[in-house]
Structures are given as structure tokens and as C-alpha cells.
Amino acid sequence: MNRLNLLQFYREFLPVGPQTPTISLGEGFTPLIRSRHLGRQLGLENLYFKFEGTNPTGSFKDRGMVVAVAKALEEGARGVVCASTGNTSASAAAYAACAGLPAVVVVPAGGIAPGKLLQAVAYGAQVFAINGTFDRALEAAVELSARANLRLVNSLNPHRLAGQKTAAFEIVDELGDSPDYLFLPVGNAGNISAYWLGFKEYRAAGRTTKLPRLAGFQAAGAAPIVLGRPVPKPETVASAIRIGHPANWDSAVRARDESGGVIEAVTDDEILAARRLLAKLEGLFVEPASAAGVAGLVKFRSLVQDPRAVVVCVLTGTGLKDPAPGFDVESRVYHVEDLGQILETLGLEVSPRSSG
Ligand SMILES: *Cc1c(COP(=O)(O)O)cnc(C)c1O
């Protein structure tokens, strides 16, 4: 089957030209899944999930990284560097490998999910764990990029946001217009800024008649935009949004205000409850941060007045890299001696032993 290439498919909206190498690991074109259960529970007839966990390294970061690394290659950079709460490093390392460039990754020591760290190592990046927060790791990465001719591929790099806009394009292409509301997690605030750019560019190009209201959600222990001041020691189970001083703070606030939307906080308990709901009610297993948008929809349900409104929740990444939080597996597994105990526990009517 002929898979679409993201760089080529949306090239008129991307900073790519004939000289840009069209690298690809199969990013983008992620499913927009119509809710079968949660929407009904919430009284919403048109609830959708944009599931970014199907991207090659398991998060939406791949959309931006394919553009940033292609441009680094085009411009002759010696390699790429990033700071990361996890998914950016996995993505940078994978696309650098694909492009044949070295990758340098700086992470906050002890602050990233083991599965994500493992990815960066597996894809061959040089990984440095620095004491302190993500913001400190980012300072180091910025310094390295300036002093060692390594291309910075954090969301301060505008090519990252350019690539991430494509998720907004896909939603419009699939629905035929913009949704009425877009719910999503907010960490470094690149993604909310990128979606807003995408919807606005599509409207300017006449591909959509309206713009959605944006509803962004930070974790309560890492909610600088909600509080209106940086958080020196951000804390949350949702490591991908454990950020105290977002790089794209101003553009996120602009996006919120221009769209008539909100940026609010949800607690870790609310995030993990939403994570469980998504898995159990919809069959969608996401990482803790990815559930923040849905936690926000549950908590601030009254934001959406019309039950027929089209609501899209962005599920930013797969659950497999950080599987444990929110699930007590041991207490949910029954240890049994024999088939009889299984039947008894299930409490089902049983027919006589089959002979075949
Ligand atoms: C990066 C990331 C976020 C936060 O996105 P920002 O652009 O930093 O706001 C949310 N969820 C996942 C899974 C991520 O990897």
C-alpha cells in the first residue's frame, strides 16, 4: 500500500522546497476516532479523539521532528540537540538516525519515563542526564546548539511547530471543517500554539469556515500559565507536561485568547482517572499527560453547551512507554488453582465439557 508522506502531502503549508530531503518514518495521518461511550456519558453527540500514539515513536512530536531534522539536513547541520521530558528525545533520536545525523539529548535526571529514555538510547543518541528540572536541561541544550553547531530541535525551533500544525490540517480534512472545540494537554505549550497556527492557516486558505475554541490543560502541580507565574519545582505524574516555564508561553496565551478558549488545571488524580476511562471505555491506552485534555473535558464539561458541538480531544501519545501510573495490576489479577475457580469467579452458566 502506498502510504502518504507528511512532508510532501502538506508541502504548500510547510517550509520545504525542492532541496529539502523528504525523510519519513511514516509519521502523521493518525486516526480520528469517534467516541462510542465517553461521549454518551458526557452528553456529547460528536466527540472525537485524535490519537497521536500511532506515530512512529509513539507521540505527536514526530510531526515536528520530521520537518526540523529534514531542515537540519538540508542546511548542513553537524547534528541535532534537544532537551526533553522524554518524547522529544525519542523522536529526535529516531529522525536523526533516519537522516544519518548524530543526536545529543539532555534530560532532567530521574525525570523521564524509562521507556522514553530507552528509546533515545536504542536509536543511538548520546544521552546526558542533568541535575535539575526540564528548564535547566533546555538551557544546556540551547547553549550546546550555539557553541557546537548542533541544530536545536526543541519547540523553540520554528520548524517543529510548522510540522505539528499538520495535525490541525488532518482534523479539518477528515471532518470537512474545524471542530467547535479542541481539548489538549499543555506543557511547553508548543502544541497548542501549533494547532492554532494550523487552523488559522487553513482558514486563510479557505479550507475551513470557522476556528475552534481551544481548551488547554496543565497539571495542577505544573500550571504556570494558569497561575500566571513560573513554577520553580513543577510536580506531576504526567512527566511530559512537567514544565515550570513554558518556552511558548506567550503564543499559547495568544492562541487561548484569540480562540475564546481557556487554559485550566487538572489534578493528577483527575488525569489518571481520565487515563483509566479512555482505556476501559474506548480501548485507547495513552500516557498520563495525554489524558489531561480528557480530564479537562470531564472536569469542565459545562464549557461545551451544545450537545451537538463537534469536540476533538487530542491524545498526544501512547500509553506503552509509561504504563504503570493509574493501574494497580496486581490487585486486578486473580490467582487460581484450576478451571473450576475461573468459572466460579466469572459466575457464568456453564455447559457440559465439550468433546472436541
Ligand atoms: C510534549 C508532550 C505534551 C506537551 O506538549 P507541549 O507542546 O509541550 O505543550 C503532551 N503530551 C505528550 C505525550 C507529549 O509528548
Tab-separated table of C-alpha atoms and ligand atoms in Angstrom:
chain	number	residue	atom	x	y	z
A	1	MET	CA	0.000	0.000	0.000
A	2	ASN	CA	1.165	3.493	-0.781
A	3	ARG	CA	1.491	5.432	2.454
A	4	LEU	CA	1.243	9.197	2.265
A	5	ASN	CA	4.339	11.247	3.067
A	6	LEU	CA	3.608	14.079	5.514
A	7	LEU	CA	6.299	16.449	4.195
A	8	GLN	CA	5.072	16.036	0.634
A	9	PHE	CA	1.355	15.940	1.313
A	10	TYR	CA	1.248	19.285	3.170
A	11	ARG	CA	4.284	20.869	1.482
A	12	GLU	CA	2.445	24.043	0.430
A	13	PHE	CA	1.990	24.817	4.152
A	14	LEU	CA	5.466	23.682	5.241
A	15	PRO	CA	8.917	25.291	4.992
A	16	VAL	CA	10.075	22.676	2.493
A	17	GLY	CA	11.369	23.167	-1.021
A	18	PRO	CA	12.906	21.078	-3.796
A	19	GLN	CA	16.204	20.941	-1.856
A	20	THR	CA	14.607	19.543	1.301
A	21	PRO	CA	15.209	15.805	1.770
A	22	THR	CA	11.840	14.046	2.171
A	23	ILE	CA	12.713	11.755	5.040
A	24	SER	CA	9.907	9.758	6.625
A	25	LEU	CA	9.275	7.096	9.228
A	26	GLY	CA	5.551	7.027	8.482
A	27	GLU	CA	4.577	9.945	10.730
A	28	GLY	CA	1.209	11.693	10.757
A	29	PHE	CA	-2.126	10.609	9.244
A	30	THR	CA	-3.183	9.427	12.679
A	31	PRO	CA	-6.714	8.179	13.328
A	32	LEU	CA	-9.559	10.473	14.343
A	33	ILE	CA	-11.676	8.091	16.382
A	34	ARG	CA	-15.311	8.753	17.171
A	35	SER	CA	-16.154	8.155	20.815
A	36	ARG	CA	-18.551	5.268	21.350
A	37	HIS	CA	-19.010	5.505	25.115
A	38	LEU	CA	-17.456	8.501	26.856
A	39	GLY	CA	-19.290	10.971	24.644
A	40	ARG	CA	-22.619	9.380	25.545
A	41	GLN	CA	-21.739	9.508	29.251
A	42	LEU	CA	-20.905	13.189	28.934
A	43	GLY	CA	-23.937	14.016	26.810
A	44	LEU	CA	-21.871	14.864	23.729
A	45	GLU	CA	-23.006	13.527	20.368
A	46	ASN	CA	-19.891	14.377	18.400
A	47	LEU	CA	-16.837	13.620	20.493
A	48	TYR	CA	-13.664	12.521	18.708
A	49	PHE	CA	-10.168	11.502	19.748
A	50	LYS	CA	-7.163	12.443	17.629
A	51	PHE	CA	-4.913	9.561	18.606
A	52	GLU	CA	-1.275	10.573	18.149
A	53	GLY	CA	0.060	7.431	19.779
A	54	THR	CA	0.230	5.734	16.373
A	55	ASN	CA	3.119	7.954	15.268
A	56	PRO	CA	6.411	6.073	14.686
A	57	THR	CA	7.960	6.854	18.084
A	58	GLY	CA	4.600	6.980	19.868
A	59	SER	CA	3.829	10.699	20.140
A	60	PHE	CA	2.892	13.778	18.094
A	61	LYS	CA	6.498	15.005	18.425
A	62	ASP	CA	7.284	13.084	15.226
A	63	ARG	CA	5.270	15.581	13.129
A	64	GLY	CA	7.525	18.447	14.106
A	65	MET	CA	10.702	16.419	14.243
A	66	VAL	CA	10.481	15.194	10.662
A	67	VAL	CA	10.463	18.822	9.480
A	68	ALA	CA	13.147	20.016	11.929
A	69	VAL	CA	15.532	17.171	11.059
A	70	ALA	CA	14.903	17.453	7.305
A	71	LYS	CA	15.761	21.167	7.529
A	72	ALA	CA	18.863	20.437	9.656
A	73	LEU	CA	19.976	18.000	6.951
A	74	GLU	CA	19.215	20.478	4.173
A	75	GLU	CA	21.165	23.236	5.924
A	76	GLY	CA	24.200	21.068	6.637
A	77	ALA	CA	23.983	20.971	10.433
A	78	ARG	CA	26.565	18.755	12.127
A	79	GLY	CA	23.884	17.096	14.260
A	80	VAL	CA	20.851	17.819	16.415
A	81	VAL	CA	20.447	18.569	20.106
A	82	CYS	CA	17.419	18.789	22.374
A	83	ALA	CA	16.292	18.882	25.963
A	84	SER	CA	13.405	16.638	26.710
A	85	THR	CA	10.863	15.345	29.178
A	86	GLY	CA	11.079	12.155	27.117
A	87	ASN	CA	9.138	12.103	23.890
A	88	THR	CA	11.139	14.836	22.162
A	89	SER	CA	14.351	12.909	22.800
A	90	ALA	CA	12.860	9.668	21.470
A	91	SER	CA	11.660	11.452	18.358
A	92	ALA	CA	14.856	13.462	17.784
A	93	ALA	CA	16.961	10.324	18.167
A	94	ALA	CA	14.820	8.349	15.707
A	95	TYR	CA	14.745	11.024	12.992
A	96	ALA	CA	18.468	11.742	13.431
A	97	ALA	CA	19.121	8.026	12.911
A	98	CYS	CA	16.903	8.086	9.832
A	99	ALA	CA	18.784	11.128	8.490
A	100	GLY	CA	22.223	9.782	9.399
A	101	LEU	CA	22.932	12.640	11.825
A	102	PRO	CA	24.230	12.369	15.386
A	103	ALA	CA	21.800	13.321	18.169
A	104	VAL	CA	22.614	14.766	21.583
A	105	VAL	CA	19.895	14.633	24.235
A	106	VAL	CA	19.803	16.364	27.643
A	107	VAL	CA	17.187	15.165	30.126
A	108	PRO	CA	16.384	16.084	33.736
A	109	ALA	CA	17.935	13.297	35.860
A	110	GLY	CA	15.241	10.938	37.115
A	111	GLY	CA	12.531	12.982	35.414
A	112	ILE	CA	11.635	10.924	32.387
A	113	ALA	CA	9.765	7.676	31.862
A	114	PRO	CA	12.105	4.674	31.434
A	115	GLY	CA	10.545	3.645	28.111
A	116	LYS	CA	11.338	7.041	26.589
A	117	LEU	CA	14.927	7.065	27.839
A	118	LEU	CA	15.334	3.586	26.445
A	119	GLN	CA	14.127	4.748	23.037
A	120	ALA	CA	16.705	7.552	22.880
A	121	VAL	CA	19.460	5.086	23.746
A	122	ALA	CA	18.154	2.478	21.293
A	123	TYR	CA	18.084	4.975	18.419
A	124	GLY	CA	21.715	5.768	19.194
A	125	ALA	CA	21.562	9.256	20.728
A	126	GLN	CA	24.195	10.455	23.175
A	127	VAL	CA	22.152	10.969	26.325
A	128	PHE	CA	23.075	13.254	29.223
A	129	ALA	CA	21.055	13.392	32.459
A	130	ILE	CA	21.484	16.719	34.210
A	131	ASN	CA	20.525	17.510	37.799
A	132	GLY	CA	17.504	19.791	37.984
A	133	THR	CA	14.347	20.408	36.002
A	134	PHE	CA	13.488	20.339	32.296
A	135	ASP	CA	14.059	24.099	32.156
A	136	ARG	CA	17.673	23.584	33.235
A	137	ALA	CA	18.136	20.859	30.607
A	138	LEU	CA	16.750	23.246	27.986
A	139	GLU	CA	19.254	25.957	28.955
A	140	ALA	CA	22.057	23.446	28.458
A	141	ALA	CA	20.694	22.354	25.068
A	142	VAL	CA	20.366	25.960	23.861
A	143	GLU	CA	23.964	26.629	24.908
A	144	LEU	CA	25.186	23.468	23.167
A	145	SER	CA	23.433	24.370	19.938
A	146	ALA	CA	25.069	27.794	19.897
A	147	ARG	CA	28.570	26.558	20.748
A	148	ALA	CA	28.810	23.223	18.923
A	149	ASN	CA	26.953	23.789	15.599
A	150	LEU	CA	24.238	21.353	16.620
A	151	ARG	CA	20.731	22.218	15.445
A	152	LEU	CA	18.352	22.787	18.384
A	153	VAL	CA	15.213	20.722	17.761
A	154	ASN	CA	13.168	21.800	20.766
A	155	SER	CA	9.967	23.679	20.022
A	156	LEU	CA	11.970	26.932	20.056
A	157	ASN	CA	12.869	25.727	16.563
A	158	PRO	CA	10.044	27.098	14.374
A	159	HIS	CA	10.192	24.065	12.062
A	160	ARG	CA	8.895	21.944	14.920
A	161	LEU	CA	5.710	23.995	15.229
A	162	ALA	CA	5.356	24.108	11.453
A	163	GLY	CA	5.316	20.319	11.347
A	164	GLN	CA	2.964	19.998	14.298
A	165	LYS	CA	0.352	22.158	12.536
A	166	THR	CA	-0.345	19.223	10.244
A	167	ALA	CA	-2.458	17.613	12.964
A	168	ALA	CA	-4.927	20.505	12.672
A	169	PHE	CA	-4.957	20.073	8.876
A	170	GLU	CA	-5.725	16.370	9.198
A	171	ILE	CA	-8.634	17.030	11.563
A	172	VAL	CA	-10.176	19.547	9.161
A	173	ASP	CA	-9.525	17.338	6.127
A	174	GLU	CA	-11.329	14.499	7.854
A	175	LEU	CA	-14.259	16.406	9.382
A	176	GLY	CA	-14.698	18.748	6.424
A	177	ASP	CA	-14.442	21.781	8.732
A	178	SER	CA	-12.844	22.818	12.030
A	179	PRO	CA	-14.313	21.289	15.176
A	180	ASP	CA	-16.104	23.605	17.602
A	181	TYR	CA	-13.715	22.750	20.448
A	182	LEU	CA	-10.223	21.300	20.726
A	183	PHE	CA	-9.163	19.893	24.122
A	184	LEU	CA	-5.488	19.135	24.698
A	185	PRO	CA	-2.692	18.959	27.285
A	186	VAL	CA	-0.295	21.888	27.663
A	187	GLY	CA	3.337	21.515	28.747
A	188	ASN	CA	5.929	23.581	26.930
A	189	ALA	CA	2.887	24.929	25.038
A	190	GLY	CA	4.241	24.278	21.550
A	191	ASN	CA	1.412	22.011	20.530
A	192	ILE	CA	-1.449	24.365	21.410
A	193	SER	CA	0.393	27.130	19.530
A	194	ALA	CA	0.940	24.864	16.519
A	195	TYR	CA	-2.706	23.759	16.341
A	196	TRP	CA	-3.799	27.374	16.398
A	197	LEU	CA	-1.404	28.247	13.572
A	198	GLY	CA	-2.704	25.291	11.596
A	199	PHE	CA	-6.369	26.157	11.961
A	200	LYS	CA	-5.701	29.804	11.091
A	201	GLU	CA	-3.663	28.931	8.002
A	202	TYR	CA	-6.346	26.557	6.824
A	203	ARG	CA	-8.974	29.232	7.263
A	204	ALA	CA	-6.848	31.739	5.355
A	205	ALA	CA	-6.581	29.152	2.556
A	206	GLY	CA	-10.372	28.700	2.519
A	207	ARG	CA	-10.225	25.091	3.701
A	208	THR	CA	-12.295	25.709	6.823
A	209	THR	CA	-15.104	28.140	7.554
A	210	LYS	CA	-14.533	28.560	11.295
A	211	LEU	CA	-11.973	28.238	14.077
A	212	PRO	CA	-12.276	26.082	17.185
A	213	ARG	CA	-12.189	27.256	20.783
A	214	LEU	CA	-9.021	25.884	22.380
A	215	ALA	CA	-9.193	24.297	25.816
A	216	GLY	CA	-5.707	23.541	27.151
A	217	PHE	CA	-4.928	21.751	30.411
A	218	GLN	CA	-1.878	21.854	32.628
A	219	ALA	CA	-1.247	19.564	35.586
A	220	ALA	CA	-2.115	21.294	38.863
A	221	GLY	CA	1.451	20.905	40.153
A	222	ALA	CA	2.904	22.334	36.939
A	223	ALA	CA	0.473	25.067	35.939
A	224	PRO	CA	2.498	28.250	35.289
A	225	ILE	CA	0.121	29.606	32.635
A	226	VAL	CA	-2.909	29.101	34.880
A	227	LEU	CA	-1.124	30.720	37.841
A	228	GLY	CA	0.412	33.478	35.735
A	229	ARG	CA	3.925	32.846	37.059
A	230	PRO	CA	6.712	30.274	36.566
A	231	VAL	CA	6.707	27.200	38.805
A	232	PRO	CA	10.287	26.556	40.000
A	233	LYS	CA	9.709	22.921	41.025
A	234	PRO	CA	6.939	21.531	38.811
A	235	GLU	CA	5.481	18.255	40.020
A	236	THR	CA	3.053	15.863	38.373
A	237	VAL	CA	2.781	12.205	37.454
A	238	ALA	CA	2.352	13.409	33.853
A	239	SER	CA	6.058	13.810	33.062
A	240	ALA	CA	5.501	15.082	29.502
A	241	ILE	CA	3.849	18.232	30.900
A	242	ARG	CA	6.065	18.644	33.969
A	243	ILE	CA	7.266	22.073	32.860
A	244	GLY	CA	7.510	25.163	35.033
A	245	HIS	CA	8.420	27.803	32.467
A	246	PRO	CA	6.939	27.022	29.033
A	247	ALA	CA	9.012	28.145	26.046
A	248	ASN	CA	5.873	29.005	24.068
A	249	TRP	CA	4.050	30.723	26.922
A	250	ASP	CA	3.151	33.924	25.054
A	251	SER	CA	1.933	32.239	21.888
A	252	ALA	CA	-0.180	29.825	23.943
A	253	VAL	CA	-1.855	32.690	25.787
A	254	ARG	CA	-2.461	34.433	22.458
A	255	ALA	CA	-3.960	31.261	20.992
A	256	ARG	CA	-6.196	30.854	24.028
A	257	ASP	CA	-7.429	34.445	23.863
A	258	GLU	CA	-7.846	34.689	20.095
A	259	SER	CA	-9.869	31.467	20.094
A	260	GLY	CA	-12.047	32.500	23.036
A	261	GLY	CA	-10.772	29.468	24.899
A	262	VAL	CA	-9.303	28.556	28.274
A	263	ILE	CA	-6.173	27.126	29.855
A	264	GLU	CA	-7.015	25.447	33.160
A	265	ALA	CA	-5.502	22.951	35.606
A	266	VAL	CA	-6.395	19.317	36.316
A	267	THR	CA	-5.051	17.288	39.241
A	268	ASP	CA	-3.003	14.111	38.923
A	269	ASP	CA	-5.975	12.105	40.236
A	270	GLU	CA	-8.199	13.604	37.536
A	271	ILE	CA	-5.554	12.849	34.887
A	272	LEU	CA	-5.206	9.218	35.966
A	273	ALA	CA	-8.984	8.774	36.195
A	274	ALA	CA	-9.273	10.030	32.606
A	275	ARG	CA	-6.473	7.686	31.568
A	276	ARG	CA	-8.407	4.739	33.009
A	277	LEU	CA	-11.653	5.892	31.367
A	278	LEU	CA	-10.037	6.141	27.938
A	279	ALA	CA	-8.606	2.641	28.189
A	280	LYS	CA	-11.674	0.975	29.640
A	281	LEU	CA	-14.444	2.834	27.826
A	282	GLU	CA	-12.813	3.418	24.453
A	283	GLY	CA	-9.919	0.978	24.091
A	284	LEU	CA	-7.398	3.817	23.932
A	285	PHE	CA	-4.258	3.461	26.046
A	286	VAL	CA	-2.440	6.771	26.448
A	287	GLU	CA	0.343	8.106	28.646
A	288	PRO	CA	-0.635	10.180	31.698
A	289	ALA	CA	-0.025	13.597	30.062
A	290	SER	CA	-2.119	12.572	27.062
A	291	ALA	CA	-5.174	12.146	29.267
A	292	ALA	CA	-5.070	15.751	30.539
A	293	GLY	CA	-7.330	17.062	27.759
A	294	VAL	CA	-9.965	14.444	28.515
A	295	ALA	CA	-9.605	15.111	32.253
A	296	GLY	CA	-10.281	18.750	31.392
A	297	LEU	CA	-13.375	17.869	29.376
A	298	VAL	CA	-14.767	15.791	32.234
A	299	LYS	CA	-13.985	18.481	34.827
A	300	PHE	CA	-15.070	21.488	32.759
A	301	ARG	CA	-17.891	19.779	30.885
A	302	SER	CA	-20.003	22.955	31.059
A	303	LEU	CA	-17.590	24.719	28.673
A	304	VAL	CA	-19.426	22.918	25.872
A	305	GLN	CA	-23.065	23.988	25.932
A	306	ASP	CA	-24.450	22.454	22.748
A	307	PRO	CA	-24.686	18.633	22.913
A	308	ARG	CA	-24.225	18.529	19.132
A	309	ALA	CA	-20.977	20.533	19.208
A	310	VAL	CA	-18.061	18.825	17.490
A	311	VAL	CA	-15.417	18.245	20.151
A	312	VAL	CA	-11.953	16.822	19.469
A	313	CYS	CA	-9.676	15.664	22.293
A	314	VAL	CA	-6.038	15.294	21.315
A	315	LEU	CA	-4.469	12.146	22.782
A	316	THR	CA	-0.839	13.126	22.441
A	317	GLY	CA	0.971	9.809	22.945
A	318	THR	CA	0.821	6.058	23.529
A	319	GLY	CA	0.499	4.554	26.996
A	320	LEU	CA	3.109	1.861	26.456
A	321	LYS	CA	6.166	3.948	27.412
A	322	ASP	CA	4.887	4.838	30.877
A	323	PRO	CA	2.370	2.099	31.535
A	324	ALA	CA	2.097	1.846	35.311
A	325	PRO	CA	0.638	5.117	36.693
A	326	GLY	CA	-3.057	4.770	37.498
A	327	PHE	CA	-3.266	0.983	37.251
A	328	ASP	CA	-2.970	-1.444	40.155
A	329	VAL	CA	-2.298	-4.533	38.100
A	330	GLU	CA	-1.562	-6.929	40.964
A	331	SER	CA	-4.933	-6.362	42.638
A	332	ARG	CA	-6.768	-6.972	39.364
A	333	VAL	CA	-5.223	-10.324	38.518
A	334	TYR	CA	-6.909	-13.386	40.092
A	335	HIS	CA	-4.607	-16.210	41.059
A	336	VAL	CA	-6.372	-19.542	40.635
A	337	GLU	CA	-5.615	-23.233	41.060
A	338	ASP	CA	-7.810	-24.635	38.312
A	339	LEU	CA	-10.501	-24.090	35.683
A	340	GLY	CA	-13.201	-24.551	38.318
A	341	GLN	CA	-12.063	-21.413	40.122
A	342	ILE	CA	-12.065	-19.425	36.895
A	343	LEU	CA	-15.667	-20.460	36.158
A	344	GLU	CA	-16.700	-19.709	39.721
A	345	THR	CA	-15.080	-16.279	39.660
A	346	LEU	CA	-16.673	-15.415	36.318
A	347	GLY	CA	-20.029	-16.571	37.691
A	348	LEU	CA	-21.088	-17.756	34.241
A	349	GLU	CA	-23.520	-20.536	33.320
A	350	VAL	CA	-21.523	-23.462	32.018
A	351	SER	CA	-22.448	-26.183	29.525
A	352	PRO	CA	-21.042	-29.738	29.862
A	353	ARG	CA	-17.421	-30.317	28.831
A	354	SER	CA	-17.084	-30.247	25.053
A	355	SER	CA	-15.853	-33.448	23.458
A	356	GLY	CA	-13.878	-31.901	20.621
B	1	LIG	C1	5.275	17.032	24.516
B	1	LIG	C2	4.056	16.372	25.006
B	1	LIG	C3	2.983	17.092	25.545
B	1	LIG	C4	3.017	18.579	25.749
B	1	LIG	O1	3.085	19.284	24.542
B	1	LIG	P1	3.641	20.789	24.532
B	1	LIG	O2	3.808	21.114	23.117
B	1	LIG	O3	4.953	20.730	25.277
B	1	LIG	O4	2.656	21.621	25.245
B	1	LIG	C5	1.838	16.415	25.909
B	1	LIG	N1	1.767	15.073	25.790
B	1	LIG	C6	2.776	14.343	25.276
B	1	LIG	C7	2.614	12.871	25.162
B	1	LIG	C8	3.954	14.968	24.876
B	1	LIG	O5	4.948	14.215	24.395
